[in-house]
Tab-separated table of C-alpha atoms in Angstrom:
chain	number	residue	atom	x	y	z
F	131	MET	CA	81.645	105.011	114.846
F	132	ARG	CA	84.639	107.182	114.070
F	133	PRO	CA	85.639	109.441	117.007
F	134	PRO	CA	85.545	113.202	116.451
F	135	SER	CA	88.743	114.541	114.903
F	136	TYR	CA	89.536	116.712	117.903
F	137	LYS	CA	89.852	113.565	120.036
F	138	ALA	CA	93.041	112.664	118.208
F	139	ILE	CA	94.516	116.041	119.117
F	140	VAL	CA	93.446	115.608	122.749
F	141	ASP	CA	95.031	112.142	122.865
F	142	GLU	CA	98.228	113.433	121.252
F	143	TYR	CA	98.624	116.239	123.783
F	144	ALA	CA	97.688	113.975	126.688
F	145	ALA	CA	100.311	111.410	125.679
F	146	ALA	CA	102.985	114.094	125.316
F	147	ILE	CA	102.163	115.555	128.739
F	148	ARG	CA	102.073	112.191	130.499
F	149	SER	CA	105.351	111.084	128.918
F	150	GLY	CA	107.120	114.298	129.850
F	151	ALA	CA	107.677	115.348	126.255
F	152	LEU	CA	105.690	118.456	127.212
F	153	PRO	CA	107.038	119.235	130.711
F	154	ALA	CA	105.088	120.947	133.466
F	155	GLY	CA	104.857	124.685	132.975
F	156	THR	CA	105.065	124.540	129.171
F	157	ARG	CA	102.960	127.244	127.578
F	158	LEU	CA	100.731	125.799	124.868
F	159	PRO	CA	99.620	127.592	121.694
F	160	THR	CA	96.740	130.032	122.018
F	161	HIS	CA	93.329	128.769	120.992
F	162	ARG	CA	93.603	130.664	117.701
F	163	ALA	CA	97.138	129.423	117.058
F	164	LEU	CA	96.071	125.835	117.725
F	165	ALA	CA	93.113	126.247	115.369
F	166	ARG	CA	95.384	127.554	112.588
F	167	GLU	CA	98.073	124.933	113.192
F	168	ARG	CA	95.662	121.980	113.172
F	169	ARG	CA	93.201	123.459	110.666
F	170	ILE	CA	90.263	123.164	113.019
F	171	ALA	CA	87.575	125.585	114.110
F	172	LEU	CA	88.284	127.929	117.010
F	173	ALA	CA	85.438	126.299	118.956
F	174	THR	CA	87.079	122.906	118.375
F	175	ALA	CA	90.420	124.198	119.667
F	176	THR	CA	88.637	125.477	122.756
F	177	ARG	CA	87.092	122.050	123.244
F	178	VAL	CA	90.533	120.407	123.012
F	179	TYR	CA	91.839	122.511	125.881
F	180	ALA	CA	88.609	122.047	127.836
F	181	GLU	CA	89.014	118.259	127.721
F	182	LEU	CA	92.681	118.461	128.683
F	183	GLY	CA	91.715	120.746	131.561
F	184	ALA	CA	88.971	118.370	132.711
F	185	ALA	CA	91.580	115.592	132.747
F	186	GLY	CA	93.796	117.702	135.015
F	187	LEU	CA	96.564	117.996	132.427
F	188	VAL	CA	96.476	121.728	131.624
F	189	VAL	CA	95.363	124.908	133.307
F	190	GLY	CA	94.135	128.100	131.664
F	191	GLU	CA	95.210	131.394	133.211
F	192	GLN	CA	93.336	134.551	132.278
F	193	GLY	CA	95.395	136.868	130.097
F	194	ARG	CA	98.350	134.470	130.052
F	195	GLY	CA	97.312	131.377	128.148
F	196	THR	CA	97.170	127.628	128.703
F	197	PHE	CA	99.961	125.767	130.499
F	198	VAL	CA	100.846	122.145	131.192
F	199	ARG	CA	99.853	121.626	134.784
F	200	VAL	CA	102.309	120.726	137.534
F	201	ARG	CA	100.893	117.309	138.383
F	202	SER	CA	101.897	117.220	142.040
F	203	GLY	CA	98.347	116.719	143.279
F	204	TYR	CA	98.630	119.620	145.735
F	205	ASP	CA	96.447	122.053	143.787
F	206	GLY	CA	92.855	121.991	142.591
F	207	ILE	CA	89.558	121.576	144.360
F	208	GLU	CA	90.500	118.347	146.176
F	209	PRO	CA	94.280	118.431	146.733
F	210	SER	CA	96.283	115.666	148.334
F	211	ARG	CA	96.795	116.120	152.046
F	212	ALA	CA	99.644	113.591	152.332
F	213	LEU	CA	102.845	115.628	152.328
F	214	PRO	CA	106.220	114.216	151.200
F	215	VAL	CA	107.941	115.727	154.284
F	216	PRO	CA	106.895	116.345	157.900
F	217	ARG	CA	104.039	118.824	158.066
F	218	VAL	CA	104.928	122.394	158.979
F	219	ALA	CA	101.507	124.026	158.550
F	220	ASP	CA	98.140	123.397	156.943
F	221	LEU	CA	97.118	126.679	155.332
F	222	SER	CA	94.597	124.993	153.039
F	223	PHE	CA	91.673	124.410	155.385
F	224	ASN	CA	90.298	126.275	158.401
F	225	GLN	CA	89.825	123.991	161.413
F	226	PRO	CA	89.617	126.449	164.305
F	227	LEU	CA	89.542	125.240	167.903
F	228	ALA	CA	89.681	127.392	171.024
F	229	PRO	CA	91.733	126.528	174.122
F	230	GLY	CA	89.687	124.471	176.536
F	231	GLN	CA	87.135	123.207	174.014
F	232	GLY	CA	87.928	119.632	174.979
F	233	ASP	CA	86.888	120.401	178.547
F	234	LEU	CA	83.719	122.084	177.286
F	235	LEU	CA	82.885	118.925	175.353
F	236	ARG	CA	83.481	116.669	178.381
F	237	GLN	CA	81.229	118.843	180.550
F	238	ALA	CA	78.485	118.888	177.912
F	239	LEU	CA	78.610	115.117	177.409
F	240	ARG	CA	78.449	114.510	181.166
F	241	ALA	CA	75.413	116.797	181.374
F	242	LEU	CA	73.721	114.935	178.523
F	243	ALA	CA	74.519	111.561	180.094
F	244	SER	CA	72.940	112.613	183.394
F	245	SER	CA	69.858	114.149	181.807
F	246	GLY	CA	66.447	112.705	182.604
F	247	ASP	CA	65.958	110.778	179.352
F	248	ALA	CA	69.334	110.000	177.802
F	249	GLU	CA	67.746	107.311	175.628
F	250	ALA	CA	65.858	110.060	173.778
F	251	LEU	CA	69.157	111.015	172.156
F	252	LEU	CA	69.209	107.641	170.402
F	253	ARG	CA	65.737	107.947	168.928
F	254	GLN	CA	65.069	109.155	165.407
F	255	HIS	CA	64.245	112.847	165.146
F	256	PRO	CA	61.729	114.079	162.575
F	257	PRO	CA	63.210	115.355	159.273
F	258	GLY	CA	64.537	118.842	159.929
F	259	GLY	CA	64.510	118.425	163.708
F	260	HIS	CA	62.115	118.783	166.626
F	261	ARG	CA	60.339	122.110	166.966
F	262	HIS	CA	62.038	123.004	170.264
F	263	ASP	CA	65.498	122.475	168.726
F	264	ARG	CA	64.552	124.562	165.704
F	265	ALA	CA	63.312	127.241	168.100
F	266	VAL	CA	66.743	127.376	169.766
F	267	VAL	CA	68.356	127.997	166.369
F	268	ALA	CA	65.726	130.606	165.478
F	269	THR	CA	66.469	132.458	168.735
F	270	TYR	CA	70.203	132.361	168.063
F	271	LEU	CA	69.671	133.718	164.548
F	272	LEU	CA	67.946	136.826	165.917
F	273	ASP	CA	71.392	138.140	166.888
F	274	ARG	CA	72.428	137.702	163.233
F	275	GLY	CA	69.461	139.760	162.080
F	276	VAL	CA	67.522	136.726	160.821
F	277	ASP	CA	64.001	136.886	162.252
F	278	THR	CA	62.228	133.628	161.479
F	279	ALA	CA	59.685	131.260	162.966
F	280	PRO	CA	61.000	127.876	164.193
F	281	GLU	CA	58.864	126.169	161.538
F	282	ASN	CA	60.977	127.794	158.826
F	283	VAL	CA	64.234	126.346	160.189
F	284	LEU	CA	65.468	122.938	159.017
F	285	LEU	CA	68.344	121.262	160.862
F	286	ALA	CA	70.967	119.318	158.907
F	287	SER	CA	74.286	117.535	159.310
F	288	GLY	CA	76.387	120.587	158.551
F	289	ALA	CA	75.993	123.668	156.381
F	290	GLN	CA	77.013	121.701	153.282
F	291	GLN	CA	74.049	119.341	153.677
F	292	ALA	CA	71.773	122.306	154.336
F	293	LEU	CA	73.035	123.935	151.126
F	294	ASP	CA	72.547	120.673	149.245
F	295	CYS	CA	68.960	120.478	150.512
F	296	VAL	CA	68.253	124.052	149.384
F	297	LEU	CA	69.662	123.435	145.908
F	298	ARG	CA	67.688	120.198	145.553
F	299	THR	CA	64.562	122.116	146.497
F	300	LEU	CA	65.035	125.161	144.264
F	301	THR	CA	66.604	123.723	141.125
F	302	ARG	CA	66.455	120.989	138.529
F	303	PRO	CA	69.237	119.745	136.198
F	304	GLY	CA	70.009	122.369	133.575
F	305	ASP	CA	68.849	125.324	135.667
F	306	VAL	CA	71.068	128.397	135.758
F	307	LEU	CA	72.676	129.231	139.102
F	308	ALA	CA	74.396	132.626	139.304
F	309	VAL	CA	77.513	132.606	141.475
F	310	ASP	CA	80.510	134.850	142.073
F	311	ALA	CA	83.447	134.250	139.729
F	312	LEU	CA	85.389	133.372	142.883
F	313	SER	CA	83.369	131.509	145.496
F	314	TYR	CA	83.190	128.710	148.051
F	315	PRO	CA	84.374	125.462	146.373
F	316	GLY	CA	81.491	123.441	147.812
F	317	ILE	CA	79.007	125.227	145.562
F	318	LYS	CA	80.927	124.002	142.511
F	319	LEU	CA	80.785	120.414	143.754
F	320	LEU	CA	77.051	120.605	144.432
F	321	ALA	CA	76.301	122.313	141.120
F	322	GLY	CA	78.165	119.567	139.292
F	323	ALA	CA	76.373	116.838	141.243
F	324	HIS	CA	72.964	118.376	140.436
F	325	GLY	CA	73.707	119.164	136.789
F	326	LEU	CA	73.322	122.913	137.233
F	327	ASP	CA	74.647	125.502	134.811
F	328	LEU	CA	76.934	127.796	136.814
F	329	ALA	CA	76.848	131.368	135.533
F	330	PRO	CA	79.815	133.336	136.942
F	331	VAL	CA	79.333	136.951	137.988
F	332	PRO	CA	82.498	139.108	137.756
F	333	VAL	CA	83.879	140.283	141.076
F	334	THR	CA	85.266	143.643	142.181
F	335	PRO	CA	87.295	144.468	145.319
F	336	ALA	CA	84.051	145.494	147.059
F	337	GLY	CA	81.778	142.658	145.940
F	338	PRO	CA	80.083	141.111	142.911
F	339	ASP	CA	79.504	143.273	139.846
F	340	LEU	CA	75.780	143.832	140.304
F	341	ASP	CA	75.418	145.487	136.898
F	342	ALA	CA	76.816	142.301	135.366
F	343	LEU	CA	74.398	140.210	137.445
F	344	ASP	CA	71.493	142.324	136.200
F	345	ARG	CA	72.610	141.849	132.589
F	346	LEU	CA	72.966	138.116	133.189
F	347	CYS	CA	69.434	137.889	134.560
F	348	HIS	CA	68.106	139.791	131.531
F	349	ALA	CA	69.946	137.444	129.162
F	350	ARG	CA	69.367	134.061	130.837
F	351	PRO	CA	66.690	132.416	133.016
F	352	VAL	CA	68.575	132.511	136.317
F	353	ARG	CA	66.822	130.267	138.822
F	354	ALA	CA	68.803	131.271	141.908
F	355	VAL	CA	71.748	133.400	143.034
F	356	TYR	CA	74.249	131.936	145.501
F	357	THR	CA	75.988	134.680	147.454
F	358	ILE	CA	78.212	135.245	150.510
F	359	PRO	CA	77.501	138.869	151.446
F	360	THR	CA	79.191	138.904	154.863
F	361	VAL	CA	82.880	137.898	155.101
F	362	HIS	CA	83.147	136.383	151.657
F	363	ASN	CA	85.117	133.197	151.051
F	364	PRO	CA	87.762	133.724	149.646
F	365	LEU	CA	87.839	137.531	149.174
F	366	GLY	CA	86.624	138.695	152.586
F	367	TRP	CA	84.284	141.478	151.491
F	368	VAL	CA	81.207	142.634	153.419
F	369	LEU	CA	78.545	144.106	151.158
F	370	ASP	CA	77.160	147.415	152.396
F	371	ARG	CA	73.435	148.043	152.763
F	372	THR	CA	73.162	149.768	149.371
F	373	GLN	CA	74.681	146.748	147.637
F	374	ARG	CA	72.377	144.394	149.531
F	375	GLU	CA	69.318	146.401	148.589
F	376	ARG	CA	70.405	146.410	144.948
F	377	LEU	CA	70.981	142.651	145.018
F	378	THR	CA	67.548	141.937	146.483
F	379	ALA	CA	65.961	144.329	143.967
F	380	ILE	CA	67.590	142.440	141.068
F	381	ALA	CA	66.330	139.150	142.490
F	382	ALA	CA	62.810	140.566	142.809
F	383	GLU	CA	62.801	141.990	139.287
F	384	HIS	CA	63.852	138.684	137.752
F	385	ASP	CA	62.023	136.415	140.230
F	386	CYS	CA	65.223	134.715	141.431
F	387	THR	CA	65.705	133.074	144.804
F	388	LEU	CA	68.692	134.232	146.851
F	389	ILE	CA	70.786	131.599	148.627
F	390	GLU	CA	72.618	133.472	151.386
F	391	ASP	CA	75.625	131.664	152.874
F	392	GLY	CA	76.265	132.956	156.385
F	393	THR	CA	78.998	130.506	157.356
F	394	TYR	CA	81.619	133.160	158.149
F	395	ALA	CA	79.196	136.013	158.968
F	396	PHE	CA	79.872	135.718	162.713
F	397	LEU	CA	83.379	137.124	162.126
F	398	GLU	CA	81.943	140.575	161.326
F	399	ALA	CA	80.976	142.121	164.654
F	400	ALA	CA	78.556	144.723	163.239
F	401	PRO	CA	77.372	143.690	159.758
F	402	PRO	CA	74.591	145.313	157.744
F	403	PRO	CA	71.241	143.473	157.770
F	404	PRO	CA	71.401	140.053	156.093
F	405	LEU	CA	69.664	139.588	152.771
F	406	HIS	CA	67.074	137.504	154.600
F	407	ALA	CA	66.032	140.588	156.598
F	408	LEU	CA	65.598	142.589	153.379
F	409	ALA	CA	63.798	139.915	151.351
F	410	PRO	CA	62.673	136.991	153.546
F	411	GLU	CA	60.102	135.886	150.956
F	412	ARG	CA	62.821	135.008	148.418
F	413	THR	CA	65.905	134.271	150.530
F	414	CYS	CA	67.165	130.931	151.819
F	415	TYR	CA	69.715	131.445	154.601
F	416	VAL	CA	72.294	128.702	155.217
F	417	ALA	CA	74.937	128.408	157.966
F	418	GLY	CA	76.316	126.004	160.555
F	419	LEU	CA	78.656	125.568	163.506
F	420	SER	CA	81.798	124.261	161.799
F	421	LYS	CA	83.711	127.558	161.745
F	422	ASN	CA	82.417	129.245	164.884
F	423	VAL	CA	82.425	126.165	167.148
F	424	ALA	CA	84.270	123.128	165.738
F	425	PRO	CA	84.745	121.565	162.281
F	426	GLY	CA	83.839	118.123	163.598
F	427	LEU	CA	80.475	119.302	164.927
F	428	ARG	CA	78.451	118.609	161.804
F	429	PHE	CA	75.445	120.752	162.593
F	430	GLY	CA	73.929	123.140	160.073
F	431	PHE	CA	70.627	124.784	159.304
F	432	ALA	CA	68.642	126.370	156.512
F	433	VAL	CA	65.950	129.019	156.842
F	434	LEU	CA	63.434	128.818	153.998
F	435	PRO	CA	60.329	130.726	152.881
F	436	ASP	CA	56.991	129.010	153.555
F	437	ARG	CA	56.470	127.961	149.948
F	438	HIS	CA	59.636	125.816	149.932
F	439	LEU	CA	59.294	124.120	153.320
F	440	ARG	CA	57.354	121.012	152.333
F	441	ALA	CA	59.596	120.259	149.355
F	442	ALA	CA	62.761	120.951	151.363
F	443	THR	CA	61.664	118.618	154.151
F	444	THR	CA	61.061	115.886	151.584
F	445	ARG	CA	64.502	116.453	150.016
F	446	LEU	CA	66.134	116.345	153.447
F	447	ARG	CA	64.334	113.120	154.328
F	448	ALA	CA	65.454	111.541	151.061
F	449	ALA	CA	69.101	112.581	151.502
F	450	ALA	CA	69.983	111.878	155.148
F	451	TRP	CA	66.951	112.835	157.288
F	452	GLY	CA	68.791	115.627	159.133
F	453	ALA	CA	71.101	116.097	162.101
F	454	PRO	CA	71.573	113.171	164.556
F	455	GLY	CA	69.928	113.507	167.950
F	456	LEU	CA	73.164	113.497	169.965
F	457	THR	CA	74.762	116.187	167.776
F	458	THR	CA	71.587	118.265	167.914
F	459	ALA	CA	71.421	118.081	171.705
F	460	LEU	CA	75.053	119.128	172.036
F	461	ALA	CA	74.710	121.973	169.518
F	462	THR	CA	71.438	123.380	170.820
F	463	GLY	CA	72.698	123.156	174.398
F	464	TRP	CA	75.694	125.304	173.499
F	465	LEU	CA	73.501	127.699	171.533
F	466	ALA	CA	71.082	128.107	174.447
F	467	ASP	CA	73.644	128.535	177.251
F	468	GLY	CA	75.764	131.136	175.436
F	469	THR	CA	78.755	128.888	174.676
F	470	VAL	CA	78.475	129.541	170.952
F	471	THR	CA	78.352	133.310	171.480
F	472	HIS	CA	81.437	133.075	173.717
F	473	LEU	CA	83.319	131.006	171.134
F	474	GLU	CA	82.372	133.421	168.352
F	475	HIS	CA	83.850	136.297	170.344
F	476	HIS	CA	87.038	134.272	170.809
F	477	ARG	CA	87.168	133.479	167.081
F	478	ARG	CA	86.944	137.165	166.141
F	479	THR	CA	89.751	138.045	168.547
F	480	ASP	CA	91.867	135.115	167.396
F	481	ALA	CA	91.272	135.855	163.707
F	482	ALA	CA	92.261	139.502	164.192
F	483	ALA	CA	95.511	138.418	165.858
F	484	ARG	CA	96.286	135.996	163.027
F	485	GLN	CA	95.523	138.606	160.384
F	486	SER	CA	97.891	140.994	162.128
F	487	LEU	CA	100.674	138.401	162.110
F	488	ALA	CA	99.981	137.592	158.470
F	489	ARG	CA	100.023	141.254	157.417
F	490	THR	CA	103.446	141.629	159.022
F	491	ALA	CA	104.861	138.401	157.571
F	492	LEU	CA	103.532	139.151	154.060
F	493	SER	CA	104.029	142.936	154.161
F	494	GLY	CA	104.304	144.408	150.679
F	495	LEU	CA	102.651	141.479	148.931
F	496	PRO	CA	99.265	141.917	147.192
F	497	VAL	CA	96.998	140.380	149.831
F	498	THR	CA	93.212	140.751	150.115
F	499	ALA	CA	91.561	139.957	153.464
F	500	HIS	CA	88.876	140.925	155.952
F	501	PRO	CA	90.536	142.243	159.144
F	502	THR	CA	88.904	139.663	161.435
F	503	SER	CA	88.714	136.645	159.146
F	504	TYR	CA	90.762	133.484	158.852
F	505	ILE	CA	91.372	133.886	155.105
F	506	GLN	CA	93.921	135.707	152.963
F	507	TRP	CA	93.890	135.877	149.159
F	508	LEU	CA	97.409	136.307	147.754
F	509	THR	CA	97.762	137.400	144.133
F	510	LEU	CA	100.932	136.023	142.538
F	511	GLU	CA	103.269	137.582	140.014
F	512	PRO	CA	102.792	136.429	136.397
F	513	HIS	CA	105.754	134.040	136.596
F	514	GLN	CA	104.571	132.500	139.895
F	515	ARG	CA	102.004	129.909	138.815
F	516	PRO	CA	99.686	128.565	141.552
F	517	ASP	CA	100.175	124.861	140.761
F	518	HIS	CA	103.968	125.307	140.858
F	519	VAL	CA	103.767	127.284	144.099
F	520	ALA	CA	101.583	124.565	145.673
F	521	ALA	CA	104.104	121.860	144.711
F	522	LEU	CA	107.081	123.818	146.085
F	523	LEU	CA	105.288	124.561	149.343
F	524	ALA	CA	104.251	120.919	149.747
F	525	ALA	CA	107.926	120.018	149.534
F	526	GLU	CA	108.416	122.487	152.414
F	527	GLY	CA	105.651	120.834	154.464
F	528	ILE	CA	103.069	123.572	153.826
F	529	LEU	CA	99.618	123.028	152.316
F	530	ILE	CA	97.760	125.864	150.555
F	531	SER	CA	94.746	126.184	148.231
F	532	THR	CA	95.074	127.368	144.637
F	533	ALA	CA	92.708	129.751	142.885
F	534	ASP	CA	91.209	127.098	140.610
F	535	ALA	CA	89.446	125.577	143.627
F	536	PHE	CA	87.447	128.807	143.975
F	537	ALA	CA	87.106	129.898	140.340
F	538	THR	CA	83.791	129.323	138.588
F	539	THR	CA	85.170	130.651	135.279
F	540	PRO	CA	87.144	128.645	132.696
F	541	HIS	CA	90.219	130.814	133.335
F	542	HIS	CA	91.568	130.967	136.853
F	543	PRO	CA	93.246	133.924	138.585
F	544	ASN	CA	96.945	133.699	139.333
F	545	ALA	CA	96.469	133.481	143.085
F	546	ILE	CA	96.427	131.265	146.162
F	547	ARG	CA	94.248	131.242	149.281
F	548	LEU	CA	95.729	130.997	152.752
F	549	ALA	CA	93.644	129.617	155.635
F	550	LEU	CA	95.085	130.963	158.890
F	551	ALA	CA	93.009	129.191	161.546
F	552	THR	CA	94.629	125.760	161.796
F	553	PRO	CA	98.343	126.194	162.691
F	554	PRO	CA	99.137	126.999	166.328
F	555	LEU	CA	99.514	130.752	166.681
F	556	THR	CA	103.126	130.293	167.779
F	557	ARG	CA	103.976	128.597	164.452
F	558	LEU	CA	101.943	130.716	162.068
F	559	THR	CA	104.567	133.440	161.562
F	560	GLU	CA	107.271	130.877	160.768
F	561	ALA	CA	105.013	129.132	158.265
F	562	LEU	CA	104.128	132.401	156.526
F	563	GLN	CA	107.762	133.490	156.413
F	564	ARG	CA	108.713	130.195	154.789
F	565	LEU	CA	105.825	130.567	152.367
F	566	ARG	CA	106.995	134.055	151.427
F	567	ALA	CA	110.574	132.913	150.908
F	568	THR	CA	109.438	130.033	148.703
F	569	VAL	CA	107.167	132.223	146.566
F	570	GLU	CA	109.813	134.934	146.161
F	571	SER	CA	112.452	132.355	145.202
F	572	ILE	CA	110.653	131.619	141.921
F	573	ALA	CA	112.628	133.389	139.221
F	574	PRO	CA	110.885	135.287	136.391
């Protein structure tokens, strides 16, 4: 069978990019110009660029056009972490640890080892966890405004597995999942793995455009809405109560399920009520202990309405059964004795200090951030392309994340995300100053 004609154009561009005939940063013709030049339909021209983008060869930037991508491997949703020079700072991923956490771990492990029935930690737990462990999580969640029975809590190996379980329960391939135009990259990976149709909702400085979400739900059969209402990743917003009530009202009108990601919610000391408190019958709440305790403690949980529990337990059993017994014992012990609450207080204080340093180091630059979060969103000038910035910073020993990792739209904002939690506090200012100097060195 003869391949579609547009394939020849894709292959031609791909060969030119790979050979260097079209160097990195080259601006390609607009979709309309390409259609005229090659005498193809506009939709076909769009498909050409879509295939080149899927192959990692070009990147589309809203309002600017399509460019040959800088193929350094340090941008995108899964960038390389092997730097060509000694590492100065990892600003791409938040891996917060508090001073003395190693000692806390040693004490907890000694206590577990001397407990009455240490062998119980090696036995298989039921899918979703034992009731007493789920009760510990339910008690902890009361301080977050989530009032739920232990039976409605399912324990998992991290928030990502909990989110995967929820999506497997609520959706089928082809279903429409509404999501912010900029959102947590893990939702993109899961949506792709489950064959879901991501429907981006435009964002504003204060949160998602709820009018646009309402129009979307009128136009398409939205199955669920994934949202981060408290300390959004990557934009840092906290939706006020009026916005939350409007969001739950839209979900009720269109019979959508809300998937509320509370991973970073602990960083807001006095948030409005969670969506779960406003609409528990149609909200699935997901969070874990990777950001408030330790990234290596893979312990997460999902709170689900009664009607989804049986199916969710089956999905969890099929995927990985749930959280291991040893991890569960460690996590629930720290939840019950107040260690997690103590660490969350430390994280808020630490994040505020890092934000203060970052505001000083990047003063005058267009940065968006929550005042006590570990994330900053830096909008670049039109001539400062994220893939180029990522490559230059990698050569300086600094890792960052580019906007395309977070964008759920075909065109990606001209921006980068900075994760502030990982570098030692004493080195953060130096790293940010070097980042600033590198970004500002790019000539128009």
